[in-house]
Structure formats: structure tokens, C-alpha cells
Amino acid sequence: MNVEDSPLFSHYSSVASLFDEYLDPSAEVRDHYIMLSEHFANLTTEDLNRLNEEAKIVFFNEGVTFAVYSDKNVGTEKIFPFDLMPRIISRKEWDVIEKGALQRTRAINLFLKDIYNERNILKDGVVPHELVFSSKNLTRHMDGIVPPGEVYTHISGIDLIRHSDGDYYVLEDNVRCPSGASYVLANRNTLKKVLPKLFDQCQVQLVNDYPEQLLTMLQTVAPENVDDPNCVVLTPGIYNSAYFEHSFLAQHMGVDLVEGRDLFVENDFVYMKTIHGPKKVDVIYRRIDDDFLDPMVFRPDSILGTPGLINAYKAGNVTLVNAPGTGVADDKAIYTYMPEIIRYYLNEEPILKNVTTYRCEKDDDFEYVLANIDKLVIKPVDESGGYGIQIGNTLSPAEIEEVKKMISEDRRKYIAQPIMSLSVHPTFIEETGNLEPRHIDLRIFTLLGRDFEHVVPGGLTRVALRRGNLVVNSSQGGGSKDSWVLA
Amino acid sequence: MSEYHVSYHAVNSYEHQVTGAFFRFIIVPADNEFQKLIKMKLRSNVPVTWWISERVKDGKELYVRANKPFTEFILDLETRIIINQVNPFNRPILPREIQWKTLETTEWKVENAYFLQAGHPKDRSYIPPEWMDKFPAPNTQQGMLDHLITLREFLFSKIKFCPESTDVHTKAIETYQLKAGVCQDFAHLYSAIARRQGIPTRYVCGYLCQGKNYKGAGQLHAWVECHVPGSGWIGIDPSNNLMADNHHIKIAHGVDYGDCAPIKGVILNGGDHTSEHTVFVHQAQSAQQ
């Protein structure tokens, strides 16, 4: 079928320099999109407008929101923009992505165990020790700690993009508190309500067992000798940008959602205050950053955490998910070494590619970055959520000078990568009433437990809704799509 | 062997009534190859729930939760400790060339990384690299222990021990500029220099037996331990210009004071407060070997 036949696609044309997920280079619909394409071909702009409104109502009614910190307005909670046209990953490609994501997660986990214990990879000089020990997210409090099941990074989010060469690249690893899994479920749920017939025609791998998988994983990493572990979700509270997700996951796992003040520590055990008296807590899926977990150990001004929590953890009486100090592995300067890390621990070739990365700390890289800022993306090594990213070709000469100054003042803090051309996907644009190409990426969620591994089939496709915008983070005005892996 | 009886007495007074309090004290002597904690008794003026939590490496933390509101919180800790005779000069010593060469190896740097970091200008034990020519440089003709003593003597001659000249937030940079400080300032400055010279150094908090006009007696004391290849961690007391010996009762170690603060708390209400503590160390008996 030719796309010109459909009114919705009448304005759709791929851009030669970009990889189009939907059309192949000869402007034919790719095989795995044909079924979907036929379904959409029967829709008019009016239909899509109506469905789009319906989707918004579903999101509104279910409270699927997020908050943006940079907004000056009060009441910053927003509906997460959702695009009606799902993204499809072919089964063949997914098999590779899944294997690659698991490989990466296993390697990162082994790296963390090594860094906090033997440090062999540093002694062998595979990763420079200076780099690891200067990472802001390394914590001495994890030194010598081996959590139950030897798992540090229970939940990981790997951000993948497809470059113009058609290959997938890992843009970054997120192994602290990656968020987004609840949106995968919400997107699927919404699309099923709005376009139910779509699912009659296409066999899509299910994602709605994620809360179950998550709970199973949490139970596998309970402290030794706990038969029926009490698992909770620890949230910083309603003002956190991902509060929806915290409550959603707790509710769907059927576990309690707690704040730091609902917990207390006694004799190195953690208890939850309930109307029936204290109840021991065994596994905490914490959505609070390391710094705020325990005012006795980390930031003393934190009122979000629970005093004594870290010692209870060190004593092995409670499991924290993810472990503190995992951020050292998603430091973007250490990312550079991920291929070596995979080879070192697994003796395998990396399945997923890394993006060429320049570490400003290195003199030759630094010189290169200063001379080529207009062709590069500059990122702080220790931030997440798209904060602090500078895209070279969007900067004015004055801004470039500012960025140069910023890098020179703290070279360890910045890395640079070539501006990757994220692939594009048809996306419904309200203003024009058409499907237009927009940049997308993919966040893959993996779960790691004691003898337990799971990858959410599909993950979260994020889409940059503004034309030409490359930053897809929801905190930076991006939206998302349902992501399909065909069964 | 010496047996010591340590009394720690703390009074924390608050402007308003405290309705909830959770404290962490780092005041309980450590159990290690050199010393043994044999008895411990805790008393407080307010009913409390308390427990001891082991630090992963060397040391104990005492956690206390108050079970009633108060405006004054008094805590008394009585401990008895047996200390083995410590003679740093009796440790095995590697030839000096090997000692200094070991410092250059990746394995050594990785093993000791946390106690080698020069830190950040805002840290207590940081000095700028360009200051290093002000201090005795490592001399490979000298054994490492001798170098550490030279450094100790140098600091002792430059910095005056002055109670109340500084507070717990004072940084090594300030101590050097003031040319004065108390035990933790000596320890921070000493650590900063030794670490920049590649010698792993940890900050130690503990008690010091009274008498002999030691500085830091009657209070909590601070000194350092330096890791000498082949010899292990050697205790050095810069503010007394001494090697740490069986008069030094170790509580815990860390990178700096921040890891060893004797009291930390989360207090509900209370307003302004003052915190005072006194220490009495008494040698119960001495059996020279």
C-alpha cells in the first residue's frame, strides 16, 4: 500500500537524512507497519482529533500526570502527552534489543559489585580508577556491601535511539531510579480504550504484567530468612514529578505506598507505622534519591528519608531497590567504558552500540570539544531527566562561549557526543491535523532479581513533539507512544 | 595490657520542648585487634529506646530514640576497654624503596582510594596542591614512618594548640592560615598533606587517657592513621606530637570529622539548642608485659 492513499498521511514524507521507522527509503510502508497503516488509513483527521480528545480524557480521569520542575507556574502537574499512533518494533529487532539490554544490565550489576568490593576492574586498569573515585554518585557507604542475590541495579532504564545508519545506539544508562514504566502501562491501557479494534488485528506482546513482575522481583531480593516479605514503595511525596508512577505501581502491586515519615528504624530493623502497630518492612522500592534516604548518613537536612535506614540496610535487615550508589555506573563518563565493562565481566561482545563519547577531562577530547561544540551535544555526567543538556547547533555564538567556560571550569563534569539523528515516526500533530515525522527514542526497562530477569516488551517510546527538537524527555516537553513488539 | 574506664557525659538543652528525637552517637569504643570493649552501660534522663549498630569497617554507632518529650537530654555512657600494648616501631617494616614504590602502584591506589582523595575545596581535609611546597616533601632516602614523624613534628612546630580557636566546621586551609587549632584541625591538616603525598590517611576519633598533660584529654580526641605499605595502619597523634599508643582509645575512623561526628540528631521542634559533653578516662589497672 502506498501512504498517499490515506488522507492522514497525505502530508507525510520522510526526511532523507533521517531513519524513518515507518517508511523504508523507497517510501514504502515497512512490513511490520502494514497492518497498522491500513487501520489508520481508514481514519480521517476528524476521527483522529476526536480520538485524541478521548485519549486525553482517559489520561485525565486516571490521573496519569507528571510535574515539570522548571515551570514557573504553580500547579505544574500535567497530562503526559500521548500520541495515538503506536511505535512498532519488529520481532527480529526486539530479540536483539532484549538480549542487548540484559547483557548491559548484567554487566553493570557486576561492575557495581566489583566497585564496592574487590575493585578488580580498576586494579586491572580496564577502567581508570581516578574516573570512578571522582564520580559524584559513588558512595563510601556501600563499601563492602553485597545485597541479597548480589543485585544492585534491580530496575534499569536503558535509553536507545536509532541513528540514521539504521542501527540502535545506547544513549545513556539509567540505573538509579529510572521512571516511566507506569506510562508504558497507561499508554497501552489508553490505546486499548480509544482504538480497541487495533488490538483485534495485531497480536501485541503484553506489558500489563509489569507490576506482577516487579513484585516478584522485589520478593526475590528480600533479606535472608524472610518467608513472606513485606514490600513497600517509598515516595518523596505528592510534589515529586513521578508521584503518579509511585502510587500507580504501589497500587497495582498491591503494596503500601509510604513516605519516609511513615517508617522508623529500631534495632537496625525498619518498621512501618500502622493503626495496628509497627509492621516490619523487608524490601523498599525507594523512589527517593540516595542523598535523601537517611539524614544520619547523607544530607542531614533531608526530611524525606528515614533516620537509621542505611544502617538497617548495611545490617542486611532490609533491602533497598535499587541499591544506593548505583549512580556511579550511569555516570556518563563511565558510560564510555561500557563496551570494555561488558567484555571484562561477561567475556562477550557488546550487543548494543555505544555512541562515541568525548570526555572533557581528557586533554585531546577537551580540545576537540572546544573546537567542535556546534557539532556536539554537551551533557553533565551526573544528571538525568535531560537537565543541563546543551545541543551545539542550537546555540548562539555567545552561548557557545558560555558553554566553553562552563566546561573549562569543571572538566570532569562534562562529556560530549556527536549530535545523533534520532529516527522519526509518524506522530499526530494537533495544530496541523496531520501525521508528521517526529523524533523518537526508546527506554527499555529491565528487572534483575535473585535468579530473575525480565525485560518489558517494547518499553517506553518518547517523542519530541516540537518539530526538529531532539530532546524527548518528558521533563523537557516530550510526549510518548505505545510501543509494540509483535507476538 | 591496660584497662580503661571511660565516662562520656552529654547535656543537650533546647529552647522549646522537643517532641521527637532520634540521635546517632559515635562514642562507643571500637572492638578491634588492639582493643576490646568489655562492658557498657547507658543512662539517660529521658526514657529511650537504644541499640548499637556496627559500622561496616571498624566501629560502632549508638542509636537512641527518645520516648518522651523533653527540653533537656542527658546521656551517660560508661564503658570499660582493654587495650593491648601498641608499639608502632614493632611493626614489620619493608625496605624504604619498596615502601615508596608501592605508593605508585595501581593496586595500592585502588585499595586505599577513599583515604587518598585530595577532596574538594569545601572539604575539611583539603589543601590546594600549590601549597605542597610549604611542607616537608617525601624523601625516598627516609623510611615512610620517619617521614610521617617529620611531618608530624613540622605541623606541631607551626600550629599552636588553642582550645576554642576553631569549631567543627573549620577546614584544613583555615587551620594553616590561623596557625592554630584543636585536635581535629591537626588531624584534618595532617590528612590533607599526607594524602596529597600519596599516603593513605584516615581521620580517627576516640578518647585519650587523662594525665601527662595531653592535649585533647577531657574531651573527645582526634588523631590519624596512615597506611604504611607492609606495616599497616599506624596511629599518629599530630596535636600531641606523638605516635598513638595504649593511651589512645579508638572509636571509629572516616575520611574526616563528618564521618565521625559524635552526635547527630533529627529533632522535632526544640528551637535553639546547646550541646555540651565531658569525658573522663581513668586507667583501671596496668599489667605491663
mmCIF file of N, CA and C in Angstrom, chain B residues 10-56:
data_model
loop_
_atom_site.group_PDB
_atom_site.id
_atom_site.type_symbol
_atom_site.label_atom_id
_atom_site.label_comp_id
_atom_site.label_asym_id
_atom_site.label_seq_id
_atom_site.Cartn_x
_atom_site.Cartn_y
_atom_site.Cartn_z
ATOM 1 N N ALA B 10 26.886 13.785 78.214
ATOM 2 C CA ALA B 10 26.453 14.820 77.273
ATOM 3 C C ALA B 10 25.173 15.463 77.786
ATOM 4 N N VAL B 11 25.113 16.763 77.658
ATOM 5 C CA VAL B 11 23.906 17.510 78.019
ATOM 6 C C VAL B 11 23.488 18.326 76.807
ATOM 7 N N ASN B 12 22.294 18.071 76.320
ATOM 8 C CA ASN B 12 21.747 18.843 75.209
ATOM 9 C C ASN B 12 20.522 19.589 75.717
ATOM 10 N N SER B 13 20.580 20.918 75.647
ATOM 11 C CA SER B 13 19.472 21.723 76.168
ATOM 12 C C SER B 13 18.786 22.441 75.025
ATOM 13 N N TYR B 14 17.482 22.480 75.085
ATOM 14 C CA TYR B 14 16.689 23.060 73.991
ATOM 15 C C TYR B 14 15.822 24.195 74.506
ATOM 16 N N GLU B 15 15.614 25.156 73.632
ATOM 17 C CA GLU B 15 14.812 26.341 73.944
ATOM 18 C C GLU B 15 13.349 25.950 74.207
ATOM 19 N N HIS B 16 12.818 25.107 73.345
ATOM 20 C CA HIS B 16 11.424 24.677 73.496
ATOM 21 C C HIS B 16 11.387 23.171 73.699
ATOM 22 N N GLN B 17 10.211 22.677 74.031
ATOM 23 C CA GLN B 17 10.082 21.248 74.246
ATOM 24 C C GLN B 17 10.316 20.478 72.922
ATOM 25 N N VAL B 18 11.120 19.441 73.009
ATOM 26 C CA VAL B 18 11.368 18.573 71.852
ATOM 27 C C VAL B 18 10.324 17.461 71.901
ATOM 28 N N THR B 19 9.589 17.302 70.778
ATOM 29 C CA THR B 19 8.503 16.323 70.806
ATOM 30 C C THR B 19 8.909 14.996 70.162
ATOM 31 N N GLY B 20 10.044 14.980 69.516
ATOM 32 C CA GLY B 20 10.516 13.724 68.952
ATOM 33 C C GLY B 20 12.005 13.865 68.698
ATOM 34 N N ALA B 21 12.772 12.841 69.024
ATOM 35 C CA ALA B 21 14.216 12.959 68.823
ATOM 36 C C ALA B 21 14.814 11.609 68.491
ATOM 37 N N PHE B 22 15.713 11.652 67.542
ATOM 38 C CA PHE B 22 16.428 10.456 67.132
ATOM 39 C C PHE B 22 17.888 10.851 67.020
ATOM 40 N N PHE B 23 18.748 10.221 67.807
ATOM 41 C CA PHE B 23 20.160 10.601 67.821
ATOM 42 C C PHE B 23 21.042 9.456 67.333
ATOM 43 N N ARG B 24 22.146 9.840 66.733
ATOM 44 C CA ARG B 24 23.196 8.863 66.470
ATOM 45 C C ARG B 24 24.446 9.361 67.184
ATOM 46 N N PHE B 25 24.972 8.553 68.081
ATOM 47 C CA PHE B 25 26.208 8.906 68.775
ATOM 48 C C PHE B 25 27.337 8.020 68.245
ATOM 49 N N ILE B 26 28.460 8.645 67.965
ATOM 50 C CA ILE B 26 29.655 7.840 67.672
ATOM 51 C C ILE B 26 30.602 8.072 68.841
ATOM 52 N N ILE B 27 30.352 7.302 69.899
ATOM 53 C CA ILE B 27 31.083 7.488 71.160
ATOM 54 C C ILE B 27 31.473 6.157 71.788
ATOM 55 N N VAL B 28 31.042 5.057 71.180
ATOM 56 C CA VAL B 28 31.324 3.745 71.776
ATOM 57 C C VAL B 28 32.666 3.237 71.243
ATOM 58 N N PRO B 29 33.594 2.884 72.130
ATOM 59 C CA PRO B 29 34.903 2.409 71.654
ATOM 60 C C PRO B 29 34.770 1.198 70.732
ATOM 61 N N ALA B 30 35.659 1.151 69.756
ATOM 62 C CA ALA B 30 35.636 0.069 68.767
ATOM 63 C C ALA B 30 36.185 -1.214 69.357
ATOM 64 N N ASP B 31 35.828 -2.321 68.723
ATOM 65 C CA ASP B 31 36.415 -3.621 69.034
ATOM 66 C C ASP B 31 37.321 -3.962 67.874
ATOM 67 N N ASN B 32 38.602 -4.094 68.125
ATOM 68 C CA ASN B 32 39.482 -4.491 67.025
ATOM 69 C C ASN B 32 40.683 -5.244 67.580
ATOM 70 N N GLU B 33 41.676 -5.469 66.750
ATOM 71 C CA GLU B 33 42.800 -6.304 67.205
ATOM 72 C C GLU B 33 43.592 -5.665 68.344
ATOM 73 N N PHE B 34 43.438 -4.350 68.521
ATOM 74 C CA PHE B 34 44.229 -3.676 69.556
ATOM 75 C C PHE B 34 43.437 -3.399 70.827
ATOM 76 N N GLN B 35 42.132 -3.388 70.722
ATOM 77 C CA GLN B 35 41.345 -3.058 71.899
ATOM 78 C C GLN B 35 40.061 -3.865 71.961
ATOM 79 N N LYS B 36 39.589 -4.092 73.166
ATOM 80 C CA LYS B 36 38.399 -4.927 73.367
ATOM 81 C C LYS B 36 37.446 -4.160 74.283
ATOM 82 N N LEU B 37 36.204 -4.044 73.842
ATOM 83 C CA LEU B 37 35.186 -3.411 74.678
ATOM 84 C C LEU B 37 34.606 -4.501 75.561
ATOM 85 N N ILE B 38 34.724 -4.350 76.877
ATOM 86 C CA ILE B 38 34.252 -5.449 77.719
ATOM 87 C C ILE B 38 32.984 -5.120 78.498
ATOM 88 N N LYS B 39 32.656 -3.861 78.623
ATOM 89 C CA LYS B 39 31.464 -3.526 79.389
ATOM 90 C C LYS B 39 30.909 -2.200 78.901
ATOM 91 N N MET B 40 29.588 -2.073 78.972
ATOM 92 C CA MET B 40 28.990 -0.836 78.511
ATOM 93 C C MET B 40 27.699 -0.600 79.270
ATOM 94 N N LYS B 41 27.498 0.617 79.732
ATOM 95 C CA LYS B 41 26.270 0.956 80.459
ATOM 96 C C LYS B 41 25.775 2.313 79.973
ATOM 97 N N LEU B 42 24.483 2.383 79.694
ATOM 98 C CA LEU B 42 23.923 3.624 79.172
ATOM 99 C C LEU B 42 22.832 4.118 80.112
ATOM 100 N N ARG B 43 22.846 5.414 80.372
ATOM 101 C CA ARG B 43 21.794 6.021 81.200
ATOM 102 C C ARG B 43 21.352 7.317 80.553
ATOM 103 N N SER B 44 20.071 7.637 80.706
ATOM 104 C CA SER B 44 19.620 8.936 80.214
ATOM 105 C C SER B 44 18.493 9.432 81.101
ATOM 106 N N ASN B 45 18.276 10.743 81.084
ATOM 107 C CA ASN B 45 17.249 11.331 81.951
ATOM 108 C C ASN B 45 15.852 11.164 81.368
ATOM 109 N N VAL B 46 15.792 10.760 80.073
ATOM 110 C CA VAL B 46 14.520 10.603 79.383
ATOM 111 C C VAL B 46 14.424 9.137 78.985
ATOM 112 N N PRO B 47 13.249 8.491 79.096
ATOM 113 C CA PRO B 47 13.173 7.102 78.642
ATOM 114 C C PRO B 47 13.503 7.000 77.145
ATOM 115 N N VAL B 48 14.345 6.072 76.814
ATOM 116 C CA VAL B 48 14.784 5.951 75.418
ATOM 117 C C VAL B 48 14.737 4.496 74.954
ATOM 118 N N THR B 49 14.731 4.342 73.618
ATOM 119 C CA THR B 49 14.989 3.047 73.002
ATOM 120 C C THR B 49 16.354 3.189 72.363
ATOM 121 N N TRP B 50 17.246 2.264 72.623
ATOM 122 C CA TRP B 50 18.578 2.425 72.012
ATOM 123 C C TRP B 50 19.108 1.091 71.503
ATOM 124 N N TRP B 51 20.004 1.177 70.550
ATOM 125 C CA TRP B 51 20.677 -0.016 70.043
ATOM 126 C C TRP B 51 22.022 0.366 69.455
ATOM 127 N N ILE B 52 22.849 -0.651 69.353
ATOM 128 C CA ILE B 52 24.186 -0.465 68.790
ATOM 129 C C ILE B 52 24.174 -1.012 67.365
ATOM 130 N N SER B 53 24.708 -0.226 66.439
ATOM 131 C CA SER B 53 24.763 -0.659 65.059
ATOM 132 C C SER B 53 26.228 -0.671 64.638
ATOM 133 N N GLU B 54 26.649 -1.792 64.060
ATOM 134 C CA GLU B 54 28.064 -1.907 63.685
ATOM 135 C C GLU B 54 28.336 -1.131 62.404
ATOM 136 N N ARG B 55 29.413 -0.392 62.383
ATOM 137 C CA ARG B 55 29.871 0.186 61.126
ATOM 138 C C ARG B 55 30.508 -0.945 60.337
ATOM 139 N N VAL B 56 30.490 -0.859 59.014
ATOM 140 C CA VAL B 56 30.971 -1.996 58.241
ATOM 141 C C VAL B 56 32.441 -2.278 58.541
#
